[in-house]
XYZ file of C-alpha atoms in Angstrom:
560
model
C -6.969 31.345 -44.931
C -6.815 34.128 -42.033
C -4.915 32.549 -39.061
C -8.111 32.195 -37.182
C -9.446 30.314 -39.338
C -6.563 27.444 -39.493
C -6.273 28.251 -35.484
C -9.851 27.390 -35.894
C -9.739 24.410 -38.285
C -6.908 22.970 -36.436
C -8.728 23.173 -33.489
C -11.831 20.916 -35.638
C -9.417 18.561 -36.626
C -7.913 17.883 -33.387
C -11.654 17.410 -31.879
C -12.598 15.224 -35.207
C -9.242 12.757 -34.438
C -9.647 12.961 -31.157
C -13.700 11.391 -30.968
C -12.094 8.741 -33.578
C -8.992 7.667 -31.924
C -11.355 7.331 -28.641
C -13.099 3.962 -28.748
C -9.013 2.676 -30.416
C -7.803 3.758 -27.460
C -10.384 2.501 -24.891
C -10.306 -0.992 -26.697
C -6.583 -1.438 -26.824
C -5.165 -0.115 -23.794
C -3.382 -2.729 -21.306
C -1.874 -2.715 -18.275
C 0.381 -5.154 -16.196
C -0.652 -4.905 -12.899
C -1.717 -7.660 -9.945
C -4.284 -9.683 -9.112
C -3.815 -11.230 -5.701
C -1.257 -13.430 -6.011
C -0.476 -13.385 -9.769
C 0.827 -11.198 -12.721
C -1.706 -10.217 -14.626
C -2.689 -8.217 -17.763
C -6.590 -5.713 -18.131
C -7.398 -4.466 -20.653
C -11.145 -3.409 -21.237
C -13.431 -5.572 -24.268
C -16.717 -4.695 -25.349
C -18.760 -8.261 -23.770
C -20.435 -6.620 -21.156
C -18.744 -9.196 -19.264
C -15.311 -9.511 -16.191
C -13.485 -12.228 -18.077
C -10.716 -14.247 -15.813
C -9.155 -15.538 -18.155
C -6.369 -18.622 -16.148
C -5.692 -19.814 -19.448
C -5.265 -23.673 -19.681
C -7.026 -23.494 -16.286
C -9.959 -22.097 -17.557
C -12.140 -18.831 -17.403
C -14.321 -16.993 -15.085
C -16.929 -14.882 -16.142
C -19.254 -12.507 -14.459
C -21.678 -9.943 -15.587
C -20.318 -6.661 -15.825
C -23.600 -4.800 -16.772
C -23.491 -3.622 -12.807
C -19.827 -2.193 -12.682
C -18.955 -1.158 -15.985
C -21.409 1.553 -18.945
C -22.007 1.410 -22.298
C -21.872 -2.301 -22.192
C -18.180 -2.266 -21.499
C -16.788 -5.590 -20.456
C -12.816 -6.029 -18.672
C -10.646 -9.304 -19.502
C -7.831 -10.119 -16.985
C -4.938 -12.832 -18.667
C -3.779 -14.207 -15.620
C 0.033 -14.339 -15.242
C 2.162 -16.517 -12.677
C 2.954 -16.507 -9.461
C 6.816 -16.053 -9.444
C 9.310 -16.551 -6.204
C 10.067 -14.006 -5.138
C 13.688 -12.594 -4.422
C 15.058 -12.446 -8.408
C 17.204 -9.671 -9.598
C 14.626 -7.693 -11.153
C 11.821 -5.960 -9.101
C 9.507 -7.935 -11.429
C 8.186 -10.879 -8.991
C 5.653 -11.487 -6.317
C 4.771 -13.933 -4.116
C 1.677 -15.526 -2.410
C 2.764 -16.760 0.459
C 3.431 -15.252 4.026
C 7.122 -15.942 5.291
C 8.623 -14.920 8.993
C 11.271 -15.057 10.833
C 11.365 -16.551 14.367
C 12.413 -13.283 16.725
C 11.250 -14.490 19.604
C 14.045 -16.489 19.883
C 17.372 -14.463 20.085
C 19.010 -13.728 23.307
C 16.767 -9.720 24.059
C 13.877 -10.546 21.389
C 15.685 -9.054 18.651
C 15.663 -10.945 14.920
C 18.736 -12.606 15.106
C 18.857 -15.486 13.228
C 22.530 -15.422 12.871
C 22.958 -18.479 10.693
C 21.267 -15.456 8.770
C 18.950 -17.612 7.062
C 15.300 -17.167 6.965
C 13.218 -19.002 10.128
C 9.717 -18.108 9.202
C 7.101 -19.571 6.744
C 7.778 -19.713 3.424
C 10.113 -23.201 3.583
C 7.655 -25.326 1.534
C 4.455 -25.707 -1.024
C 2.164 -26.211 1.854
C 3.220 -22.775 2.641
C 3.153 -20.955 -0.465
C -0.269 -21.913 -1.044
C -1.898 -21.356 1.964
C 0.090 -17.772 1.743
C -2.291 -17.806 -2.179
C -5.250 -18.598 -0.383
C -4.742 -15.127 2.260
C -3.921 -13.290 -1.127
C -7.214 -15.013 -2.829
C -9.315 -14.067 0.369
C -7.343 -10.731 1.145
C -8.538 -9.528 -3.143
C -12.104 -10.510 -1.658
C -12.789 -8.399 1.446
C -10.872 -5.621 0.699
C -11.860 -4.991 -3.015
C -11.842 -1.770 -3.784
C -7.528 -1.793 -3.816
C -7.835 -3.449 -6.129
C -10.584 -1.272 -8.226
C -8.574 1.126 -7.924
C -5.420 0.260 -8.261
C -7.316 -1.436 -12.172
C -8.552 2.575 -12.840
C -5.628 4.168 -12.134
C -3.656 1.861 -14.687
C -6.441 1.869 -17.564
C -7.060 5.373 -17.324
C -2.797 6.592 -17.193
C -2.979 3.752 -20.294
C -5.593 5.258 -22.256
C -4.887 8.709 -22.038
C -1.400 7.741 -23.153
C -2.303 5.827 -26.382
C -5.124 8.715 -26.682
C -2.460 11.834 -26.719
C 0.070 9.279 -29.011
C -2.939 8.898 -31.384
C -3.977 12.627 -31.371
C -1.111 14.103 -31.840
C 0.604 11.174 -34.592
C -2.788 11.270 -36.684
C -2.821 15.413 -36.085
C 1.039 16.257 -37.183
C 0.474 13.569 -39.868
C -2.607 15.475 -41.725
C -1.485 19.075 -40.840
C 2.711 18.287 -42.256
C 0.265 16.991 -45.591
C -1.916 20.577 -45.613
C 1.313 21.739 -45.372
C 3.158 19.824 -48.060
C 0.112 20.222 -50.697
C -0.230 23.264 -50.281
C -3.419 26.500 -50.290
C -4.107 26.088 -54.184
C -4.158 22.086 -53.830
C -6.497 21.800 -50.646
C -8.203 24.013 -52.912
C -9.095 21.923 -55.323
C -9.737 19.082 -52.834
C -11.871 20.773 -51.343
C -13.750 21.793 -54.303
C -14.071 18.243 -56.071
C -15.800 17.188 -52.240
C -18.296 19.915 -53.226
C -21.869 18.656 -53.294
C -21.486 15.113 -51.545
C -22.572 15.548 -48.540
C -25.045 13.033 -48.817
C -22.741 10.306 -50.199
C -20.050 11.324 -47.107
C -23.171 11.282 -44.663
C -24.880 7.772 -46.340
C -21.139 5.829 -46.285
C -20.480 7.264 -42.892
C -24.356 5.940 -41.666
C -23.666 2.885 -43.698
C -20.421 1.999 -41.482
C -21.456 3.507 -38.128
C -24.781 1.298 -38.983
C -22.735 -1.941 -39.647
C -20.594 -1.512 -36.611
C -23.614 -1.559 -34.765
C -24.800 -4.436 -36.482
C -21.535 -6.899 -35.978
C -21.461 -6.047 -32.173
C -24.794 -6.932 -31.915
C -24.607 -10.126 -33.987
C -21.030 -11.202 -31.934
C -23.218 -10.370 -28.570
C -21.618 -13.325 -26.161
C -25.143 -15.799 -24.787
C -25.676 -15.168 -21.665
C -23.719 -16.484 -18.682
C -25.175 -20.516 -17.684
C -24.355 -19.050 -13.986
C -22.688 -21.609 -11.421
C -24.598 -22.337 -8.222
C -20.921 -22.362 -6.026
C -21.750 -17.674 -6.123
C -24.890 -17.528 -4.955
C -25.697 -14.531 -2.853
C -21.784 -13.856 -2.976
C -19.940 -10.717 -4.308
C -19.862 -13.524 -7.937
C -23.169 -13.811 -7.883
C -24.341 -14.756 -11.553
C -20.927 -15.798 -12.628
C -20.047 -18.796 -14.830
C -16.959 -20.705 -15.101
C -15.750 -22.449 -18.135
C -12.793 -25.681 -18.438
C -11.546 -27.494 -16.408
C -11.239 -24.547 -13.559
C -15.095 -25.659 -13.040
C -13.793 -28.851 -11.942
C -12.155 -27.484 -9.306
C -13.952 -23.695 -8.083
C -16.182 -24.962 -6.252
C -14.049 -26.040 -3.331
C -11.056 -23.163 -4.129
C -13.225 -20.877 -3.804
C -14.824 -21.999 -0.522
C -11.739 -22.118 0.812
C -11.159 -18.452 -0.026
C -14.475 -17.150 1.019
C -14.692 -18.766 4.584
C -10.930 -17.416 5.192
C -12.734 -14.284 3.565
C -16.162 -15.038 6.186
C -13.720 -15.554 8.563
C -11.356 -12.194 8.682
C -14.112 -10.079 8.437
C -15.974 -11.486 10.896
C -12.948 -11.320 13.289
C -12.219 -7.970 13.138
C -15.690 -6.504 12.808
C -15.695 -7.685 16.635
C -12.148 -6.162 16.760
C -13.760 -2.933 16.131
C -16.962 -3.178 18.339
C -14.559 -4.143 21.461
C -12.101 -1.229 20.335
C -14.711 1.350 20.542
C -16.315 0.479 23.561
C -12.551 0.096 25.915
C -11.884 3.332 23.980
C -14.780 5.466 25.729
C -12.870 4.246 28.980
C -9.705 4.166 28.299
C -7.141 5.604 30.600
C -6.809 9.370 29.690
C -4.327 10.929 32.615
C -0.586 11.305 30.838
C 1.743 14.154 30.984
C 1.300 17.506 27.894
C 4.675 17.818 27.797
C 7.649 16.639 28.669
C 8.202 19.198 31.878
C 5.532 16.630 33.144
C 2.394 19.645 33.913
C -1.077 18.699 33.067
C -3.884 21.272 31.856
C -5.767 21.861 35.466
C -9.373 21.741 35.790
C -11.093 24.140 34.033
C -8.852 26.020 31.758
C -4.650 27.265 30.974
C -4.682 30.208 33.553
C -0.910 29.489 34.980
C -0.574 28.726 30.644
C -0.424 24.636 30.766
C -1.936 24.519 27.511
C -2.092 20.651 25.555
C 0.330 22.307 22.675
C 0.911 19.084 21.240
C 1.195 15.923 18.432
C -0.037 13.305 18.252
C 1.187 10.268 15.935
C -0.074 6.857 16.390
C 2.712 4.532 14.976
C 2.654 1.299 13.430
C 4.837 -1.097 12.249
C 5.298 -4.727 10.424
C 2.058 -4.941 9.116
C 3.364 -7.515 7.123
C -0.297 -7.628 4.847
C -2.548 -8.483 7.781
C -4.983 -5.435 6.026
C -7.606 -6.425 9.053
C -5.212 -4.910 11.328
C -5.029 -1.968 8.677
C -8.909 -1.601 9.175
C -7.954 -0.602 13.643
C -5.327 1.338 12.516
C -7.727 3.198 10.405
C -10.562 3.669 13.311
C -7.668 4.642 16.055
C -6.247 7.302 13.736
C -10.096 8.495 13.362
C -10.544 7.993 17.598
C -7.076 9.867 18.387
C -7.732 12.725 16.099
C -4.196 12.023 15.614
C -2.431 14.620 13.595
C -0.062 11.981 11.462
C 0.796 8.612 11.257
C 3.998 7.183 10.558
C 5.087 3.595 9.714
C 8.158 1.374 10.795
C 8.285 -0.603 7.642
C 7.136 -3.977 6.765
C 4.099 -3.437 5.410
C 4.625 -6.307 2.741
C 5.449 -9.645 2.965
C 8.722 -9.492 0.360
C 8.307 -5.817 -1.100
C 6.879 -7.246 -4.498
C 4.800 -4.951 -7.178
C 1.945 -7.705 -6.220
C 1.670 -6.307 -2.519
C 1.542 -2.700 -3.620
C -2.494 -4.253 -2.880
C -1.727 -4.363 1.605
C 0.226 -0.732 1.157
C -3.150 0.316 -0.845
C -5.415 -1.425 1.820
C -3.821 0.553 4.476
C -3.671 4.163 2.587
C -7.750 3.632 2.188
C -7.946 3.097 5.834
C -6.376 5.891 6.477
C -8.313 9.524 7.021
C -8.492 11.241 3.732
C -5.499 13.759 3.382
C -3.827 12.583 7.136
C -0.071 13.707 6.776
C 1.964 10.063 6.521
C 5.304 9.110 6.515
C 7.002 5.823 6.094
C 10.594 4.054 6.270
C 11.924 0.883 4.362
C 11.604 -2.225 5.646
C 13.553 -5.233 5.245
C 10.497 -7.490 4.214
C 9.790 -4.040 1.726
C 11.273 -2.611 -1.420
C 12.372 0.002 -2.959
C 9.682 -0.613 -4.854
C 7.065 -0.217 -2.049
C 8.786 2.700 -1.206
C 8.404 4.402 -4.525
C 5.024 3.080 -4.466
C 4.189 5.059 -1.303
C 6.161 7.737 -2.668
C 3.216 7.777 -5.619
C 0.703 7.672 -3.045
C 1.884 11.255 -1.339
C 3.589 9.859 1.247
C 7.074 11.356 3.129
C 9.344 8.287 2.268
C 12.811 8.783 4.576
C 15.400 7.827 2.276
C 18.651 8.719 4.513
C 16.483 12.058 4.439
C 14.424 14.322 7.103
C 11.137 15.586 7.307
C 9.110 17.656 9.072
C 4.886 16.700 9.632
C 3.028 18.909 12.378
C 6.013 20.889 13.122
C 8.294 17.320 14.779
C 11.309 16.847 11.969
C 11.915 12.955 11.219
C 15.383 11.612 10.476
C 15.862 8.031 8.995
C 16.587 5.835 6.641
C 15.588 2.154 4.426
C 16.951 -1.107 6.236
C 19.487 -2.067 3.382
C 18.363 -5.690 3.183
C 15.437 -7.447 1.995
C 14.130 -10.635 3.242
C 13.166 -12.555 0.041
C 10.763 -15.427 -0.299
C 12.459 -18.631 0.009
C 16.303 -17.742 0.207
C 16.161 -15.718 3.818
C 18.040 -11.972 3.392
C 19.896 -10.395 0.563
C 21.011 -6.649 0.186
C 19.459 -4.336 -1.320
C 23.244 -2.108 -1.692
C 26.970 -2.359 -0.872
C 26.372 -1.811 2.260
C 25.839 -4.663 5.211
C 24.155 -3.763 8.510
C 26.226 -2.181 10.925
C 27.748 -0.749 7.729
C 25.038 0.783 7.002
C 24.174 1.501 11.145
C 27.366 3.521 10.700
C 26.700 6.006 7.839
C 23.094 6.428 9.350
C 24.977 7.163 12.604
C 27.497 9.695 10.838
C 24.845 11.635 8.566
C 22.365 12.294 11.594
C 25.872 13.531 13.233
C 25.552 16.462 10.062
C 21.858 16.951 10.158
C 19.022 18.633 12.456
C 16.067 16.566 13.766
C 14.020 15.449 16.466
C 13.091 11.699 16.106
C 15.047 9.128 14.067
C 13.016 6.679 12.271
C 14.810 3.487 12.256
C 13.127 0.169 10.722
C 16.024 -2.211 13.148
C 16.166 -0.500 16.603
C 20.018 -1.523 15.775
C 20.756 -0.031 12.782
C 19.703 3.455 15.264
C 21.544 2.409 17.535
C 24.767 3.888 17.201
C 22.958 7.326 16.205
C 21.842 6.725 19.339
C 24.880 6.133 21.539
C 27.004 8.406 20.075
C 23.968 11.290 21.294
C 23.702 11.976 17.290
C 19.964 11.253 18.117
C 17.893 12.322 21.088
C 15.329 9.504 20.393
C 14.745 6.990 18.348
C 11.113 4.699 16.838
C 11.399 1.317 15.176
C 10.125 -2.115 14.876
C 11.556 -5.077 13.249
C 11.445 -7.390 16.144
C 8.480 -8.060 16.715
C 7.903 -7.137 20.513
C 8.071 -3.712 22.576
C 10.834 -2.777 23.838
C 10.698 0.356 25.676
C 10.737 3.706 25.813
C 13.639 3.247 27.919
C 17.727 4.442 27.691
C 20.148 3.457 25.646
C 23.692 5.286 25.222
C 22.990 8.744 25.366
C 19.538 8.659 23.659
C 15.979 7.102 24.278
C 14.505 4.587 22.226
C 10.684 2.800 21.480
C 10.611 -0.188 19.426
C 6.783 -1.336 18.628
C 5.882 -4.758 18.635
C 4.127 -6.017 15.025
C 0.957 -4.530 13.980
C -0.135 -7.170 12.176
C 0.163 -9.735 14.921
C 3.074 -11.701 12.846
C 3.609 -14.617 14.801
C 7.345 -16.476 13.204
C 6.387 -19.737 11.535
C 2.368 -18.549 11.032
C 0.852 -17.050 8.749
C 0.190 -12.803 9.209
C -3.252 -12.160 7.450
C -6.284 -13.287 8.422
C -7.991 -13.780 12.276
C -4.549 -13.080 15.673
C -1.576 -15.363 15.984
C -0.554 -13.402 18.298
C -1.174 -10.136 20.087
C -0.781 -6.647 17.379
C 0.246 -3.257 18.991
C -0.609 -0.004 17.434
C 1.258 3.582 19.622
C -0.002 7.096 20.379
C 3.203 9.583 20.620
C 1.873 12.058 22.228
C 5.458 15.108 21.821
C 5.433 18.316 22.605
C 5.031 21.160 20.326
C 7.727 23.645 22.491
C 10.556 21.575 22.796
C 9.792 18.607 20.035
C 10.330 16.007 22.171
C 8.080 13.112 22.655
C 6.089 12.916 26.219
C 4.217 9.811 26.398
C 2.825 6.800 24.168
C -0.447 5.349 25.081
C -0.656 1.373 23.552
C -3.774 -0.282 22.048
C -2.948 -3.682 22.085
C -5.801 -6.723 20.140
C -5.482 -10.412 21.365
C -5.895 -13.912 19.288
C -9.727 -13.711 21.699
C -10.194 -10.382 19.670
C -10.117 -8.221 23.271
C -8.524 -5.027 22.883
C -6.117 -3.749 25.785
C -5.760 0.095 26.243
C -2.735 0.924 28.062
C -1.806 3.740 30.490
C 0.620 6.696 29.562
C 4.126 5.667 29.861
C 7.070 8.367 29.566
C 9.521 8.229 27.985
C 12.535 9.352 29.657
C 14.310 11.843 29.504
C 18.049 11.591 27.295
C 20.438 11.426 29.496
C 23.734 12.054 28.235
C 26.944 9.026 28.723
C 24.869 7.735 31.274
C 22.689 4.993 30.451
C 25.223 1.788 28.850
C 23.993 -0.205 26.314
C 22.185 -3.948 27.300
C 25.250 -6.479 27.534
C 22.772 -8.668 25.819
C 21.922 -7.078 22.538
C 23.911 -9.031 20.121
C 26.489 -7.616 18.296
C 25.271 -9.237 15.163
C 22.598 -10.000 13.945
C 20.572 -10.933 9.939
C 17.012 -11.205 9.217
């Protein structure tokens, strides 16, 4: 056989094997992901249903004809809602938990005994958090859908490629062992028997189709509780049917209240945006462009960054973040951390919602907060975010430097160290690295950890969050710090998802492209009464080396 014929035969073999193994890969692949606050395993079926299996409680059956083609379905095996804080990061929680930031002397989060002061101490709080997680899933399902599609696609392609490689390789190896003479003999034995082969294949196909038709599940007995909802036509089986009305009503009411609240917030935001204060400096020298042009060379050469921190899984405020980045025509979005509540894999959903709300292709950067984890930042990298991990990164010509918070605050057990360094030790380490680095602005979750770098002069400016109250911009040591309040409206001892319980803030920071120094900041505040306030631009003071003294009230040691 000529090389060309061997190549053609190999390509035909691979194509045939691929066609034969695709259904197997499609119907046997599993993806271990999340479903609301639960661990969950997803698998494609051929019953044209979405089946959510809650084990002994029963099943939720939803028609899938409008979502999946060719009669395909999807089975979701719901697992447990484990307690966060296990040694391995394979757990997640459905409850929000917060610190008591407002009780510390300077408004920073200083639970001096190291215990967690926020929500999460009891089963009632946990159940409330689980309802919030379900409601978040109900309000913004697209992030969950994208996660499932990505997970199942990866699993299917991996199994398909493995099957094609193994079977094709086995056939090629067998052909090599038999040799051309035996292969020719086998080929002659099948000459003239094409009709038999076609008949056998036809019988197998008809048998498969007949089996699928005969085993087709009965039509669903729709539960009236779902009428007028995205789950209309669904059926509930087992013990779950006895409680579904109350449970679904609670989740739906929560989701409806949440959607109505933030719909009104966005309407108010758009109204206020048209009259927002426009004055402000357009360079760090205080120059303002003259009306009618830049004949004096006073052109507005600035970069605009939207800065948020401590969202804490409030997907309603994620919508606000997305709208502000679009209306401000931001060059990038930067996040000071604590996008999630405890940093578990299930809470990647909260991050995905924020990512989806931001404009496509907008550069974005994050630093890990103490309520995030390495899982959170690894997931962010996979989404294309720049993650500061004792490293520098440049966006719109401005170089940021920062590192992850060494702590991880977990459900029910307070803060734990993710590294072998305490917060104070890490602050000193970060200062040493800052002194050896060339950057423009430090991005750090906890302002206390960035303070030594400002005092030493190795950082001129820092942006941070964590304290859930705004500070500055103000001089600190020989630098300037700005501490953002919580973008998620994360009130201590209250669930964060849902309508706001306290003011939520988002910052618009302008940076001079020539000097790379922050010029000013404008604060967008959303209040629990749905009002939106946009403050006048506030100028960043210029660093004055060794003049400004550190606040005497700042605690020497805080733990969250």
